Amino acid sequence: QVDYYTQTLRTESCLFPNAACRLVPVCVNNKCTQKHTYHRLLALDPCDSYKGLFIDVFRFPSSCDCAIKA
């Protein structure tokens, strides 16, 4: 018997990373950058089924940021 577990979280990815930001005037030097955050989730080691479930940390895209260049 195989049990399935569902975990959910919200992610946000830049459509065009390193491109100019859409709502900033073209005369302002800027770029869109991807930000990330770390989430603790339940994990299962596929190579060691005796280890069972454990908590591990995973990196996910969390937001898109507009960076103004000097």
Phi, psi and omega in degrees: 000133179248127176262141178247135180242139180248132174230139181231152171203161182266133175236155177220121182246144176291135176290320182226077180298143181072001175272169177294145178290144186290325187260012180254137180303147184295340180283350179263123181286114184210168174206153179273128180236143179276130175255150181232158175220161181254137179235142175268124181228159173289141180226160178224124180282114182292343181266350182218083184294340179283346179290331180074194178283143176212165179265132178227165182253133181232145180263130181228150173291132186242332180195168177245131187239142177261114181259125177272125181272141180284000000 
